[in-house]
């Protein structure tokens, strides 16, 4: 086990780079809107996969709990932003301002997520295990269990597609 000091700015940069890659954004939004998944937590699991860290279910639940107060604010704000879409009669400036506010809430949530993650003693897989490609990263199983997706074939398919987007 290894304590970690993931920096919020590093995680934000990682998140932006992955979220804007390929089909990641639409897949993540489907998981968010249809399966109540926190996209920032999903991105943290992606970071764990890419950096050979394993976050187990209790640790992931602690991270999710730390993100919950901002998650509620985000849900309310997201609904407000969607209702103010220019296609629905609101001006582009109003929509842009709401989008900027939402991004600030996302950053706030990521700071909470990183702080909670840094408190965990996560397992780091060695480089030898990384190069073999034969190691299953249990972070994915923790994520599926934390969001109760085990019996949801569509959600599991979307998670698999997200993981493929990372590679």
Short mmCIF file of N, CA and C in Angstrom, two decimals:
data_model
loop_
_atom_site.label_atom_id
_atom_site.label_comp_id
_atom_site.label_asym_id
_atom_site.label_seq_id
_atom_site.Cartn_x
_atom_site.Cartn_y
_atom_site.Cartn_z
N UNK A 1 0.85 -1.18 0.00
CA UNK A 1 0.00 0.00 0.00
C UNK A 1 0.89 1.23 0.00
N UNK A 2 0.35 2.28 -0.62
CA UNK A 2 1.15 3.48 -0.77
C UNK A 2 0.24 4.70 -0.62
N UNK A 3 0.65 5.61 0.24
CA UNK A 3 -0.06 6.88 0.31
C UNK A 3 0.34 7.69 -0.91
N UNK A 4 -0.56 8.53 -1.32
CA UNK A 4 -0.34 9.23 -2.57
C UNK A 4 -0.59 10.71 -2.35
N UNK A 5 0.02 11.52 -3.16
CA UNK A 5 -0.27 12.94 -3.12
C UNK A 5 -0.58 13.40 -4.54
N UNK A 6 -1.74 13.00 -5.02
CA UNK A 6 -2.22 13.45 -6.32
C UNK A 6 -2.59 14.92 -6.19
N UNK A 7 -2.11 15.74 -7.08
CA UNK A 7 -2.39 17.18 -7.05
C UNK A 7 -3.69 17.47 -7.81
N UNK A 8 -4.54 18.33 -7.26
CA UNK A 8 -5.79 18.66 -7.95
C UNK A 8 -5.58 19.18 -9.39
N UNK A 9 -4.57 20.00 -9.60
CA UNK A 9 -4.31 20.51 -10.95
C UNK A 9 -3.91 19.42 -11.92
N UNK A 10 -3.13 18.47 -11.43
CA UNK A 10 -2.72 17.34 -12.26
C UNK A 10 -3.94 16.51 -12.65
N UNK A 11 -4.82 16.26 -11.67
CA UNK A 11 -6.02 15.48 -11.95
C UNK A 11 -6.96 16.24 -12.89
N UNK A 12 -7.07 17.56 -12.71
CA UNK A 12 -7.92 18.36 -13.61
C UNK A 12 -7.39 18.26 -15.04
N UNK A 13 -6.08 18.44 -15.21
CA UNK A 13 -5.49 18.35 -16.56
C UNK A 13 -5.71 16.98 -17.17
N UNK A 14 -5.52 15.92 -16.35
CA UNK A 14 -5.78 14.56 -16.81
C UNK A 14 -7.23 14.44 -17.27
N UNK A 15 -8.15 14.92 -16.44
CA UNK A 15 -9.58 14.79 -16.71
C UNK A 15 -9.97 15.49 -18.01
N UNK A 16 -9.49 16.70 -18.19
CA UNK A 16 -9.81 17.45 -19.41
C UNK A 16 -9.26 16.72 -20.64
N UNK A 17 -8.03 16.22 -20.53
CA UNK A 17 -7.43 15.54 -21.68
C UNK A 17 -8.16 14.25 -22.02
N UNK A 18 -8.65 13.52 -21.02
CA UNK A 18 -9.35 12.26 -21.29
C UNK A 18 -10.81 12.50 -21.68
N UNK A 19 -11.45 13.45 -21.03
CA UNK A 19 -12.87 13.72 -21.28
C UNK A 19 -13.09 14.18 -22.72
N UNK A 20 -12.12 14.89 -23.28
CA UNK A 20 -12.26 15.41 -24.63
C UNK A 20 -11.73 14.45 -25.69
N UNK A 21 -11.31 13.26 -25.30
CA UNK A 21 -10.72 12.29 -26.22
C UNK A 21 -11.80 11.36 -26.78
N UNK A 22 -11.83 11.22 -28.09
CA UNK A 22 -12.72 10.25 -28.73
C UNK A 22 -14.18 10.38 -28.30
N UNK A 23 -14.76 9.27 -27.90
CA UNK A 23 -16.16 9.22 -27.48
C UNK A 23 -16.33 9.29 -25.97
N UNK A 24 -15.29 9.66 -25.26
CA UNK A 24 -15.35 9.66 -23.79
C UNK A 24 -16.49 10.53 -23.26
N UNK A 25 -16.61 11.76 -23.72
CA UNK A 25 -17.64 12.66 -23.18
C UNK A 25 -19.05 12.09 -23.36
N UNK A 26 -19.45 11.68 -24.57
CA UNK A 26 -20.82 11.15 -24.68
C UNK A 26 -21.05 9.88 -23.87
N UNK A 27 -20.03 9.03 -23.78
CA UNK A 27 -20.17 7.81 -22.97
C UNK A 27 -20.32 8.17 -21.49
N UNK A 28 -19.49 9.09 -21.03
CA UNK A 28 -19.56 9.50 -19.62
C UNK A 28 -20.90 10.15 -19.30
N UNK A 29 -21.41 10.97 -20.23
CA UNK A 29 -22.69 11.63 -20.01
C UNK A 29 -23.83 10.60 -19.97
N UNK A 30 -23.77 9.58 -20.80
CA UNK A 30 -24.77 8.50 -20.74
C UNK A 30 -24.74 7.81 -19.38
N UNK A 31 -23.54 7.54 -18.87
CA UNK A 31 -23.43 6.92 -17.54
C UNK A 31 -23.96 7.86 -16.47
N UNK A 32 -23.68 9.14 -16.61
CA UNK A 32 -24.15 10.13 -15.64
C UNK A 32 -25.67 10.25 -15.68
N UNK A 33 -26.21 10.47 -16.86
CA UNK A 33 -27.64 10.76 -16.99
C UNK A 33 -28.53 9.53 -16.81
N UNK A 34 -28.07 8.38 -17.29
CA UNK A 34 -28.91 7.18 -17.27
C UNK A 34 -28.63 6.23 -16.11
N UNK A 35 -27.44 6.37 -15.48
CA UNK A 35 -27.06 5.39 -14.45
C UNK A 35 -26.54 6.05 -13.18
N UNK A 36 -26.71 7.36 -13.08
CA UNK A 36 -26.39 8.12 -11.87
C UNK A 36 -24.92 7.99 -11.44
N UNK A 37 -24.03 7.94 -12.42
CA UNK A 37 -22.60 7.83 -12.18
C UNK A 37 -21.99 9.23 -12.11
N UNK A 38 -21.08 9.42 -11.18
CA UNK A 38 -20.35 10.68 -11.08
C UNK A 38 -19.18 10.61 -12.06
N UNK A 39 -19.17 11.50 -13.05
CA UNK A 39 -18.14 11.48 -14.09
C UNK A 39 -16.76 11.74 -13.50
N UNK A 40 -16.65 12.59 -12.49
CA UNK A 40 -15.34 12.84 -11.89
C UNK A 40 -14.80 11.60 -11.19
N UNK A 41 -15.67 10.82 -10.58
CA UNK A 41 -15.23 9.56 -9.96
C UNK A 41 -14.82 8.57 -11.07
N UNK A 42 -15.59 8.54 -12.14
CA UNK A 42 -15.24 7.70 -13.29
C UNK A 42 -13.86 8.08 -13.82
N UNK A 43 -13.59 9.36 -13.92
CA UNK A 43 -12.27 9.81 -14.39
C UNK A 43 -11.17 9.44 -13.40
N UNK A 44 -11.48 9.45 -12.10
CA UNK A 44 -10.48 9.02 -11.11
C UNK A 44 -10.14 7.54 -11.31
N UNK A 45 -11.15 6.73 -11.57
CA UNK A 45 -10.89 5.31 -11.83
C UNK A 45 -10.04 5.17 -13.09
N UNK A 46 -10.32 5.98 -14.10
CA UNK A 46 -9.48 5.97 -15.30
C UNK A 46 -8.05 6.34 -14.98
N UNK A 47 -7.87 7.35 -14.13
CA UNK A 47 -6.52 7.75 -13.72
C UNK A 47 -5.83 6.58 -13.01
N UNK A 48 -6.57 5.89 -12.14
CA UNK A 48 -6.00 4.73 -11.43
C UNK A 48 -5.55 3.66 -12.43
N UNK A 49 -6.39 3.39 -13.43
CA UNK A 49 -6.05 2.39 -14.43
C UNK A 49 -4.76 2.78 -15.18
N UNK A 50 -4.70 4.02 -15.58
CA UNK A 50 -3.54 4.46 -16.38
C UNK A 50 -2.27 4.59 -15.56
N UNK A 51 -2.40 4.77 -14.25
CA UNK A 51 -1.22 4.96 -13.40
C UNK A 51 -0.94 3.78 -12.48
N UNK A 52 -1.64 2.68 -12.72
CA UNK A 52 -1.40 1.42 -11.99
C UNK A 52 -1.67 1.49 -10.50
N UNK A 53 -2.72 2.21 -10.14
CA UNK A 53 -3.17 2.22 -8.76
C UNK A 53 -4.49 1.48 -8.68
N UNK A 54 -4.71 0.81 -7.57
CA UNK A 54 -5.97 0.12 -7.33
C UNK A 54 -6.65 0.80 -6.15
N UNK A 55 -7.87 1.25 -6.40
CA UNK A 55 -8.69 1.79 -5.32
C UNK A 55 -9.78 0.76 -5.07
N UNK A 56 -9.87 0.30 -3.83
CA UNK A 56 -10.84 -0.76 -3.53
C UNK A 56 -12.21 -0.15 -3.19
N UNK A 57 -13.19 -1.00 -2.98
CA UNK A 57 -14.56 -0.53 -2.78
C UNK A 57 -14.72 0.40 -1.58
N UNK A 58 -14.21 0.07 -0.39
CA UNK A 58 -14.36 1.01 0.73
C UNK A 58 -13.67 2.36 0.46
N UNK A 59 -12.51 2.31 -0.18
CA UNK A 59 -11.80 3.55 -0.50
C UNK A 59 -12.58 4.38 -1.51
N UNK A 60 -13.12 3.70 -2.53
CA UNK A 60 -13.90 4.40 -3.54
C UNK A 60 -15.18 4.99 -2.94
N UNK A 61 -15.80 4.26 -2.03
CA UNK A 61 -17.00 4.79 -1.36
C UNK A 61 -16.66 6.04 -0.56
N UNK A 62 -15.48 6.08 0.04
CA UNK A 62 -15.05 7.28 0.77
C UNK A 62 -14.88 8.46 -0.19
N UNK A 63 -14.35 8.20 -1.36
CA UNK A 63 -14.18 9.24 -2.37
C UNK A 63 -15.55 9.73 -2.84
N UNK A 64 -16.45 8.80 -3.10
CA UNK A 64 -17.80 9.16 -3.55
C UNK A 64 -18.50 10.00 -2.48
N UNK A 65 -18.36 9.60 -1.24
CA UNK A 65 -18.96 10.35 -0.13
C UNK A 65 -18.40 11.77 -0.07
N UNK A 66 -17.10 11.91 -0.27
CA UNK A 66 -16.48 13.23 -0.25
C UNK A 66 -16.98 14.12 -1.39
N UNK A 67 -17.41 13.50 -2.47
CA UNK A 67 -17.88 14.26 -3.63
C UNK A 67 -19.37 14.60 -3.55
N UNK A 68 -20.07 14.04 -2.59
CA UNK A 68 -21.54 14.09 -2.60
C UNK A 68 -22.13 15.48 -2.38
N UNK A 69 -21.52 16.32 -1.54
CA UNK A 69 -22.13 17.64 -1.31
C UNK A 69 -22.08 18.49 -2.57
N UNK A 70 -20.98 18.45 -3.29
CA UNK A 70 -20.89 19.21 -4.53
C UNK A 70 -21.72 18.53 -5.62
N UNK A 71 -21.85 17.21 -5.56
CA UNK A 71 -22.63 16.49 -6.57
C UNK A 71 -24.08 16.99 -6.58
N UNK A 72 -24.63 17.22 -5.42
CA UNK A 72 -26.01 17.72 -5.36
C UNK A 72 -26.10 19.10 -5.98
N UNK A 73 -25.12 19.97 -5.69
CA UNK A 73 -25.10 21.31 -6.30
C UNK A 73 -24.97 21.20 -7.82
N UNK A 74 -24.13 20.27 -8.27
CA UNK A 74 -23.93 20.09 -9.70
C UNK A 74 -25.21 19.63 -10.39
N UNK A 75 -25.93 18.72 -9.78
CA UNK A 75 -27.17 18.23 -10.39
C UNK A 75 -28.17 19.37 -10.58
N UNK A 76 -28.32 20.19 -9.56
CA UNK A 76 -29.24 21.33 -9.65
C UNK A 76 -28.76 22.31 -10.73
N UNK A 77 -27.47 22.61 -10.70
CA UNK A 77 -26.91 23.57 -11.66
C UNK A 77 -26.99 23.02 -13.09
N UNK A 78 -26.71 21.74 -13.27
CA UNK A 78 -26.76 21.11 -14.59
C UNK A 78 -28.17 21.23 -15.18
N UNK A 79 -29.19 20.98 -14.36
CA UNK A 79 -30.58 21.10 -14.82
C UNK A 79 -30.88 22.54 -15.24
N UNK A 80 -30.38 23.49 -14.46
CA UNK A 80 -30.57 24.91 -14.77
C UNK A 80 -29.88 25.25 -16.10
N UNK A 81 -28.66 24.77 -16.28
CA UNK A 81 -27.93 25.03 -17.53
C UNK A 81 -28.64 24.41 -18.72
N UNK A 82 -29.09 23.17 -18.60
CA UNK A 82 -29.78 22.51 -19.71
C UNK A 82 -31.06 23.24 -20.07
N UNK A 83 -31.76 23.75 -19.06
CA UNK A 83 -32.99 24.51 -19.31
C UNK A 83 -32.70 25.84 -20.00
N UNK A 84 -31.49 26.35 -19.84
CA UNK A 84 -31.11 27.65 -20.42
C UNK A 84 -30.36 27.49 -21.75
N UNK A 85 -30.43 26.32 -22.33
CA UNK A 85 -29.74 26.10 -23.61
C UNK A 85 -30.27 27.09 -24.65
N UNK A 86 -29.38 27.63 -25.49
CA UNK A 86 -29.84 28.58 -26.51
C UNK A 86 -30.97 28.05 -27.40
N UNK A 87 -31.02 26.73 -27.62
CA UNK A 87 -32.11 26.15 -28.40
C UNK A 87 -33.46 26.28 -27.70
N UNK A 88 -33.42 26.56 -26.41
CA UNK A 88 -34.66 26.66 -25.62
C UNK A 88 -35.00 28.12 -25.31
N UNK A 89 -34.37 29.04 -26.02
CA UNK A 89 -34.75 30.44 -25.90
C UNK A 89 -33.82 31.31 -25.07
N UNK A 90 -32.91 30.74 -24.34
CA UNK A 90 -31.97 31.55 -23.56
C UNK A 90 -30.87 32.06 -24.48
N UNK A 91 -30.28 33.16 -24.10
CA UNK A 91 -29.19 33.71 -24.89
C UNK A 91 -27.90 32.93 -24.71
N UNK A 92 -27.04 32.97 -25.71
CA UNK A 92 -25.76 32.25 -25.62
C UNK A 92 -24.89 32.73 -24.46
N UNK A 93 -24.97 34.01 -24.10
CA UNK A 93 -24.16 34.53 -23.00
C UNK A 93 -24.60 33.93 -21.67
N UNK A 94 -25.90 33.78 -21.49
CA UNK A 94 -26.42 33.17 -20.26
C UNK A 94 -25.96 31.73 -20.16
N UNK A 95 -26.08 31.00 -21.26
CA UNK A 95 -25.66 29.60 -21.29
C UNK A 95 -24.17 29.48 -21.02
N UNK A 96 -23.37 30.33 -21.65
CA UNK A 96 -21.91 30.29 -21.45
C UNK A 96 -21.55 30.58 -19.99
N UNK A 97 -22.25 31.53 -19.37
CA UNK A 97 -21.98 31.84 -17.96
C UNK A 97 -22.33 30.65 -17.07
N UNK A 98 -23.45 30.00 -17.36
CA UNK A 98 -23.85 28.82 -16.58
C UNK A 98 -22.85 27.68 -16.78
N UNK A 99 -22.35 27.52 -17.99
CA UNK A 99 -21.35 26.48 -18.27
C UNK A 99 -20.06 26.75 -17.49
N UNK A 100 -19.64 28.02 -17.44
CA UNK A 100 -18.44 28.38 -16.68
C UNK A 100 -18.63 28.11 -15.19
N UNK A 101 -19.81 28.43 -14.68
CA UNK A 101 -20.10 28.15 -13.26
C UNK A 101 -20.08 26.64 -13.00
N UNK A 102 -20.60 25.88 -13.94
CA UNK A 102 -20.60 24.42 -13.78
C UNK A 102 -19.17 23.87 -13.75
N UNK A 103 -18.32 24.41 -14.60
CA UNK A 103 -16.92 23.97 -14.59
C UNK A 103 -16.25 24.29 -13.26
N UNK A 104 -16.58 25.41 -12.66
CA UNK A 104 -16.02 25.75 -11.34
C UNK A 104 -16.51 24.75 -10.28
N UNK A 105 -17.77 24.37 -10.36
CA UNK A 105 -18.29 23.34 -9.44
C UNK A 105 -17.58 22.01 -9.67
N UNK A 106 -17.32 21.67 -10.93
CA UNK A 106 -16.59 20.44 -11.25
C UNK A 106 -15.19 20.48 -10.62
N UNK A 107 -14.52 21.62 -10.73
CA UNK A 107 -13.18 21.77 -10.11
C UNK A 107 -13.26 21.61 -8.60
N UNK A 108 -14.29 22.21 -8.00
CA UNK A 108 -14.47 22.09 -6.55
C UNK A 108 -14.66 20.63 -6.16
N UNK A 109 -15.48 19.94 -6.92
CA UNK A 109 -15.72 18.53 -6.63
C UNK A 109 -14.43 17.72 -6.80
N UNK A 110 -13.68 18.03 -7.83
CA UNK A 110 -12.42 17.31 -8.02
C UNK A 110 -11.45 17.55 -6.88
N UNK A 111 -11.42 18.75 -6.32
CA UNK A 111 -10.56 19.00 -5.16
C UNK A 111 -10.98 18.10 -3.99
N UNK A 112 -12.29 17.96 -3.78
CA UNK A 112 -12.78 17.08 -2.71
C UNK A 112 -12.42 15.62 -2.99
N UNK A 113 -12.56 15.22 -4.24
CA UNK A 113 -12.24 13.84 -4.64
C UNK A 113 -10.75 13.56 -4.42
N UNK A 114 -9.90 14.47 -4.86
CA UNK A 114 -8.45 14.28 -4.72
C UNK A 114 -8.06 14.26 -3.24
N UNK A 115 -8.64 15.14 -2.43
CA UNK A 115 -8.33 15.15 -1.00
C UNK A 115 -8.70 13.81 -0.36
N UNK A 116 -9.88 13.29 -0.69
CA UNK A 116 -10.30 12.00 -0.13
C UNK A 116 -9.42 10.87 -0.66
N UNK A 117 -9.08 10.92 -1.94
CA UNK A 117 -8.22 9.89 -2.54
C UNK A 117 -6.86 9.88 -1.87
N UNK A 118 -6.31 11.06 -1.61
CA UNK A 118 -4.99 11.15 -1.00
C UNK A 118 -4.97 10.62 0.42
N UNK A 119 -6.12 10.54 1.06
CA UNK A 119 -6.20 9.98 2.42
C UNK A 119 -6.20 8.45 2.42
N UNK A 120 -6.40 7.85 1.26
CA UNK A 120 -6.49 6.39 1.16
C UNK A 120 -5.10 5.78 0.99
N UNK A 121 -4.96 4.58 1.46
CA UNK A 121 -3.74 3.81 1.20
C UNK A 121 -4.04 2.87 0.05
N UNK A 122 -3.76 3.34 -1.14
CA UNK A 122 -4.08 2.56 -2.33
C UNK A 122 -2.91 1.68 -2.73
N UNK A 123 -3.22 0.62 -3.43
CA UNK A 123 -2.19 -0.32 -3.90
C UNK A 123 -1.64 0.18 -5.23
N UNK A 124 -0.33 0.15 -5.34
CA UNK A 124 0.31 0.50 -6.61
C UNK A 124 0.89 -0.77 -7.21
N UNK A 125 0.50 -1.06 -8.44
CA UNK A 125 1.04 -2.22 -9.15
C UNK A 125 2.40 -1.85 -9.71
N UNK A 126 3.33 -2.79 -9.67
CA UNK A 126 4.66 -2.52 -10.19
C UNK A 126 4.69 -2.42 -11.70
N UNK A 127 5.78 -1.89 -12.22
CA UNK A 127 5.94 -1.76 -13.66
C UNK A 127 5.91 -3.10 -14.38
N UNK A 128 6.45 -4.14 -13.78
CA UNK A 128 6.45 -5.45 -14.43
C UNK A 128 5.02 -5.90 -14.70
N UNK A 129 4.14 -5.65 -13.74
CA UNK A 129 2.75 -6.02 -13.93
C UNK A 129 2.08 -5.16 -14.99
N UNK A 130 2.51 -3.93 -15.09
CA UNK A 130 1.94 -3.02 -16.08
C UNK A 130 2.23 -3.52 -17.49
N UNK A 131 3.44 -3.93 -17.74
CA UNK A 131 3.82 -4.29 -19.10
C UNK A 131 3.27 -5.64 -19.54
N UNK A 132 2.90 -6.51 -18.61
CA UNK A 132 2.38 -7.81 -19.01
C UNK A 132 0.97 -7.71 -19.55
N UNK A 133 0.21 -6.73 -19.09
CA UNK A 133 -1.15 -6.58 -19.55
C UNK A 133 -2.08 -7.65 -19.03
N UNK A 134 -1.62 -8.50 -18.14
CA UNK A 134 -2.44 -9.62 -17.68
C UNK A 134 -3.06 -9.36 -16.30
N UNK A 135 -2.83 -8.20 -15.76
CA UNK A 135 -3.34 -7.90 -14.43
C UNK A 135 -4.67 -7.18 -14.56
N UNK A 136 -5.69 -7.68 -13.87
CA UNK A 136 -6.98 -7.01 -13.84
C UNK A 136 -6.94 -5.96 -12.75
N UNK A 137 -7.26 -4.74 -13.07
CA UNK A 137 -7.26 -3.68 -12.08
C UNK A 137 -8.62 -3.68 -11.39
N UNK A 138 -8.62 -3.99 -10.11
CA UNK A 138 -9.85 -4.14 -9.33
C UNK A 138 -10.59 -2.82 -9.13
N UNK A 139 -10.00 -1.71 -9.53
CA UNK A 139 -10.68 -0.42 -9.42
C UNK A 139 -11.98 -0.43 -10.23
N UNK A 140 -11.99 -1.14 -11.34
CA UNK A 140 -13.18 -1.23 -12.18
C UNK A 140 -14.29 -1.97 -11.44
N UNK A 141 -13.93 -3.08 -10.81
CA UNK A 141 -14.93 -3.84 -10.03
C UNK A 141 -15.46 -3.00 -8.89
N UNK A 142 -14.59 -2.24 -8.23
CA UNK A 142 -15.02 -1.37 -7.14
C UNK A 142 -16.01 -0.33 -7.66
N UNK A 143 -15.72 0.25 -8.82
CA UNK A 143 -16.59 1.24 -9.41
C UNK A 143 -17.96 0.64 -9.74
N UNK A 144 -17.96 -0.51 -10.37
CA UNK A 144 -19.22 -1.18 -10.74
C UNK A 144 -20.04 -1.49 -9.49
N UNK A 145 -19.38 -1.95 -8.45
CA UNK A 145 -20.10 -2.25 -7.21
C UNK A 145 -20.55 -0.99 -6.48
N UNK A 146 -19.74 0.04 -6.47
CA UNK A 146 -20.10 1.28 -5.77
C UNK A 146 -21.34 1.92 -6.37
N UNK A 147 -21.49 1.82 -7.67
CA UNK A 147 -22.66 2.40 -8.34
C UNK A 147 -23.75 1.37 -8.65
N UNK A 148 -23.61 0.17 -8.08
CA UNK A 148 -24.60 -0.90 -8.20
C UNK A 148 -24.94 -1.15 -9.68
N UNK A 149 -23.91 -1.39 -10.46
CA UNK A 149 -24.07 -1.61 -11.89
C UNK A 149 -23.87 -3.08 -12.29
N UNK A 150 -23.62 -3.94 -11.33
CA UNK A 150 -23.29 -5.33 -11.64
C UNK A 150 -24.35 -6.03 -12.46
N UNK A 151 -25.62 -5.77 -12.17
CA UNK A 151 -26.70 -6.43 -12.88
C UNK A 151 -27.26 -5.56 -14.01
N UNK A 152 -26.54 -4.52 -14.39
CA UNK A 152 -26.99 -3.60 -15.41
C UNK A 152 -26.07 -3.73 -16.63
N UNK A 153 -26.48 -4.56 -17.58
CA UNK A 153 -25.64 -4.86 -18.74
C UNK A 153 -25.30 -3.60 -19.54
N UNK A 154 -26.25 -2.70 -19.72
CA UNK A 154 -26.00 -1.48 -20.48
C UNK A 154 -24.94 -0.62 -19.81
N UNK A 155 -25.05 -0.43 -18.51
CA UNK A 155 -24.07 0.38 -17.78
C UNK A 155 -22.69 -0.27 -17.84
N UNK A 156 -22.64 -1.58 -17.65
CA UNK A 156 -21.34 -2.28 -17.72
C UNK A 156 -20.73 -2.15 -19.12
N UNK A 157 -21.56 -2.21 -20.15
CA UNK A 157 -21.08 -2.03 -21.52
C UNK A 157 -20.48 -0.64 -21.70
N UNK A 158 -21.18 0.37 -21.17
CA UNK A 158 -20.67 1.74 -21.25
C UNK A 158 -19.34 1.90 -20.51
N UNK A 159 -19.24 1.29 -19.33
CA UNK A 159 -17.98 1.33 -18.57
C UNK A 159 -16.86 0.69 -19.39
N UNK A 160 -17.15 -0.43 -20.02
CA UNK A 160 -16.14 -1.08 -20.87
C UNK A 160 -15.71 -0.19 -22.01
N UNK A 161 -16.66 0.50 -22.62
CA UNK A 161 -16.33 1.42 -23.71
C UNK A 161 -15.49 2.60 -23.22
N UNK A 162 -15.77 3.08 -22.03
CA UNK A 162 -14.98 4.15 -21.44
C UNK A 162 -13.54 3.67 -21.24
N UNK A 163 -13.38 2.48 -20.72
CA UNK A 163 -12.04 1.92 -20.49
C UNK A 163 -11.29 1.80 -21.82
N UNK A 164 -11.99 1.38 -22.86
CA UNK A 164 -11.34 1.29 -24.18
C UNK A 164 -10.91 2.66 -24.69
N UNK A 165 -11.69 3.69 -24.38
CA UNK A 165 -11.31 5.05 -24.78
C UNK A 165 -10.01 5.49 -24.12
N UNK A 166 -9.72 4.95 -22.95
CA UNK A 166 -8.51 5.33 -22.23
C UNK A 166 -7.26 4.72 -22.84
N UNK A 167 -7.42 3.60 -23.54
CA UNK A 167 -6.22 2.92 -24.04
C UNK A 167 -5.77 3.41 -25.39
#
